[in-house]
Amino acid sequence: MLSNLRIFAVSHQTIPSVHINNICCYKVRASLKRLKPHVPLGRNYSSLPGLIGNDIKSLHSIINPPIAKIRNIGIMAHIDAGKTTTTERILYYSGYTRSLGDVDDGDTVTDFMAQERERGITIQSAAVTFDWKGYRVNLIDTPGHVDFTLEVERCLRVLDGAVAIFDASAGVEAQTLTVWRQADKHNIPRICFLNKMDKTGASFKYAVESIREKLKAKPLLLQLPIGEARTFKGVVDVVTKEKLLWNSNSNDGKDFERKPLLEMSDPELLKETTEARNALIEQVADLDDEFADVVLEEFSENFDLLPAEKLQTAIHRVTLAQTAVPVLCGSALKNKGIQPLLDAVTMYLPSPEERNYEFLQWYKDDLCALAFKVLHDKQRGPLVFMRIYSGTIKPQLAIHNVNGNCTERISRLLLPFADQHVEIPSLTAGNIALTVGLKHTATGDTIVSSKSSALAAARRAEREGEKKHGQNNEAERVLLAGVEIPEPVFFCTIEPPSVSKQPDLEHALKCLQREDPSLKVRLDPDSGQTILCGMGELHIEIIHDRIKREYGLETYLGPLQVAYRETILNSVCATDTLDRTLGDKRHLVTVEVEARPIETSSVTPVIEYAESISEGLLKVSQEAIESGIHSACLQGPLLGSPVQDVAITLHSLTIHPGTSTTMISACVSRCVQKALKKADKQVLEPLMSLEVTVARDYLSPVLADLAQRRGNIQEIQTRQDNKVVIGFVPLADIMGYSTVLRTLTSGSATFALELSTYQAMNSQDQNTLLNRRSGLT
């Protein structure tokens, strides 16, 4: 392969050589060596397309295609809907892998972490680049597990379109709703793929109806299945009125026939398809005025005469406007329906230039990129994934990090072609790049060419904001747009095997935090222990496992604990005086504060100042006052948990001349703590929304178990032959629930959890918790 590349480079002298790193995707290197023996790793990877034999593409067209030919898409779904299997088939049919990987065998391209291969789930999103019929597709396979929701969020932030995958036997599930809301938040056009059409209980009609009812979306049926469950053998293209049948003798699904539907051979199917096509035309005409005019003027008498191209163009516009979603179907595992899905991605999802990013006008043609993912590679150091919005990135380029306010240099520029990394000379707007050499860049950082470029963009944004009154804050937010990081709900202590290994543990945690911003690490001020805070049991378990495998540290985890919060129930005042003499300097501060509960939910304290506090006094001491209030609210009087939903009002402040700001901050903090201790206190516990899918026969024991766990059942829905129990349950009572549920239902039930809110505990449960924490029970 390398010899082919050398020949190619010699015959095109002006083009730099290409370096192929024959390493499976960016995370696999270290972990593959430590994989358990039972995981088969014998895969054949193909070379770069277009670099073998006579079919040689221009390197420039491979690396930098026209922006209209680029598609940045993500694959999102509920856990176990078939995201990774679909991705694997896409890479195979596009010619980038020579064998079909299987999640169960642990040999897929995008699930390459040892933990992913053992568990058969996606943990980290993986980016792969491939070509399909002249289009460049940057595809990101995202996790479906609720503990890794942030992975989905930060990937959607940089995508132009998404493919939502559904299990045809289950329709819309709990995590499907979550990822759909995330896509709504970032205004991402999407298409739906009903996977597992070959599965027992698969129902095309039910799945489409659940999209309409639960997601409040308008499905456009572009395909109809030929058979369902065991009888599924192909699909009908509603737009072109053709049937696509896959060869039953073919092992890989590459061979399929595309035949027009005829009255003689398929009268029933043709009738059904014609009705579906007429309904589709009417639906699109209702949503798109331009298409409606064309239909009324030329084809109102006979819809059959309407060319497929005109209908496809209209569907593209409707998809971009997000007024409806195209729906396709197939079976990734049985290799059916993937090629038409790829055609739909290139046909209906937008190119980067079709997406309207307001902040681009402020940068003109200067570099503007967003770092959306960081990985640590033992050989290369930090690898930073970037979405380029404008300008060009080149190796050895000095870039300015707006968030970190620092300048760094990119040493190498890579493109993640499936499971190989290709070193490239430059990359233009609309692409996703992998950069080497950035030591300080973290997830969500905005990257520009220089500090002056950032200032010029900020000035343009400010001028624009002044024209549209009150838009300045919005401009500033978009300029540094990052990812919202959810608050962790679980925490536990983590200790190294010996004191000498503490620096190594701190380094490992620092690297992991840069990769995963939802992981929080803090130091317990009382015990001096390191506290690990995460999004769930699986999240913390994976972090622990990664520290062991990737950094060689046998760490010890304390018992998992729930992240409670505290609040107060009544208004109280407190006064405090701090009088210290240090050396020949006297520090004297007198403070009076009032703490009161507020109805609106606020994680940080709302700080107010009485009218009697002079502006001059605030000018010199406001930062110290607010620092003191925030530090006091980090540890509540009951459990030492953060205090929320409180307002702190400063009524009076007297400062002796020469008093340091540290003393002011310490006095305010002590005074606020005194006020919180005097008030009636309340513990708030995390309440999880729970969805359990269970067979009818096991419904009673599941409901009885949830009642013991202080569960509050909202409704019980019917999904095909199963029952879906929807309700709320306190996080403290749901720990270890997966094992219990498996036992109760003989392993047939599944469940999904998501943080809903924090609710007040009743006095009996609160007293039990406090006694347990103080060691009385």
Short mmCIF file of N, CA and C in Angstrom, two decimals, residues 63-65 70 388 390-393 426-432:
data_model
loop_
_atom_site.label_atom_id
_atom_site.label_comp_id
_atom_site.label_asym_id
_atom_site.label_seq_id
_atom_site.Cartn_x
_atom_site.Cartn_y
_atom_site.Cartn_z
N ILE A 63 -8.84 15.02 0.00
CA ILE A 63 -8.63 15.77 1.24
C ILE A 63 -9.58 16.96 1.35
N ASN A 64 -9.67 17.76 0.29
CA ASN A 64 -10.49 18.98 0.34
C ASN A 64 -11.54 18.99 -0.77
N PRO A 65 -12.63 18.27 -0.60
CA PRO A 65 -13.69 18.30 -1.62
C PRO A 65 -14.42 19.63 -1.60
N ILE A 70 -19.77 18.11 1.05
CA ILE A 70 -19.42 17.64 2.40
C ILE A 70 -20.70 17.41 3.21
N ILE A 388 -14.16 22.93 11.54
CA ILE A 388 -13.73 24.21 10.94
C ILE A 388 -14.96 24.89 10.34
N SER A 390 -14.85 28.37 9.31
CA SER A 390 -14.36 29.25 8.23
C SER A 390 -12.83 29.24 8.24
N GLY A 391 -12.23 29.66 7.12
CA GLY A 391 -10.77 29.71 7.05
C GLY A 391 -10.17 28.34 6.76
N THR A 392 -8.85 28.25 6.93
CA THR A 392 -8.10 27.02 6.62
C THR A 392 -7.15 26.70 7.76
N ILE A 393 -6.98 25.42 8.05
CA ILE A 393 -6.01 24.97 9.07
C ILE A 393 -4.87 24.25 8.35
N SER A 426 -3.45 20.46 4.49
CA SER A 426 -4.33 21.56 4.91
C SER A 426 -5.76 21.06 4.90
N LEU A 427 -6.65 21.82 5.55
CA LEU A 427 -8.06 21.46 5.58
C LEU A 427 -8.88 22.74 5.59
N THR A 428 -9.94 22.76 4.78
CA THR A 428 -10.72 23.99 4.62
C THR A 428 -12.04 23.92 5.40
N ALA A 429 -12.80 25.00 5.31
CA ALA A 429 -14.06 25.14 6.05
C ALA A 429 -15.03 24.02 5.73
N GLY A 430 -15.80 23.63 6.74
CA GLY A 430 -16.82 22.59 6.58
C GLY A 430 -16.35 21.22 6.99
N ASN A 431 -15.03 21.04 7.16
CA ASN A 431 -14.48 19.72 7.50
C ASN A 431 -14.30 19.53 9.00
N ILE A 432 -14.06 18.28 9.37
CA ILE A 432 -13.71 17.94 10.75
C ILE A 432 -12.28 17.42 10.73
#
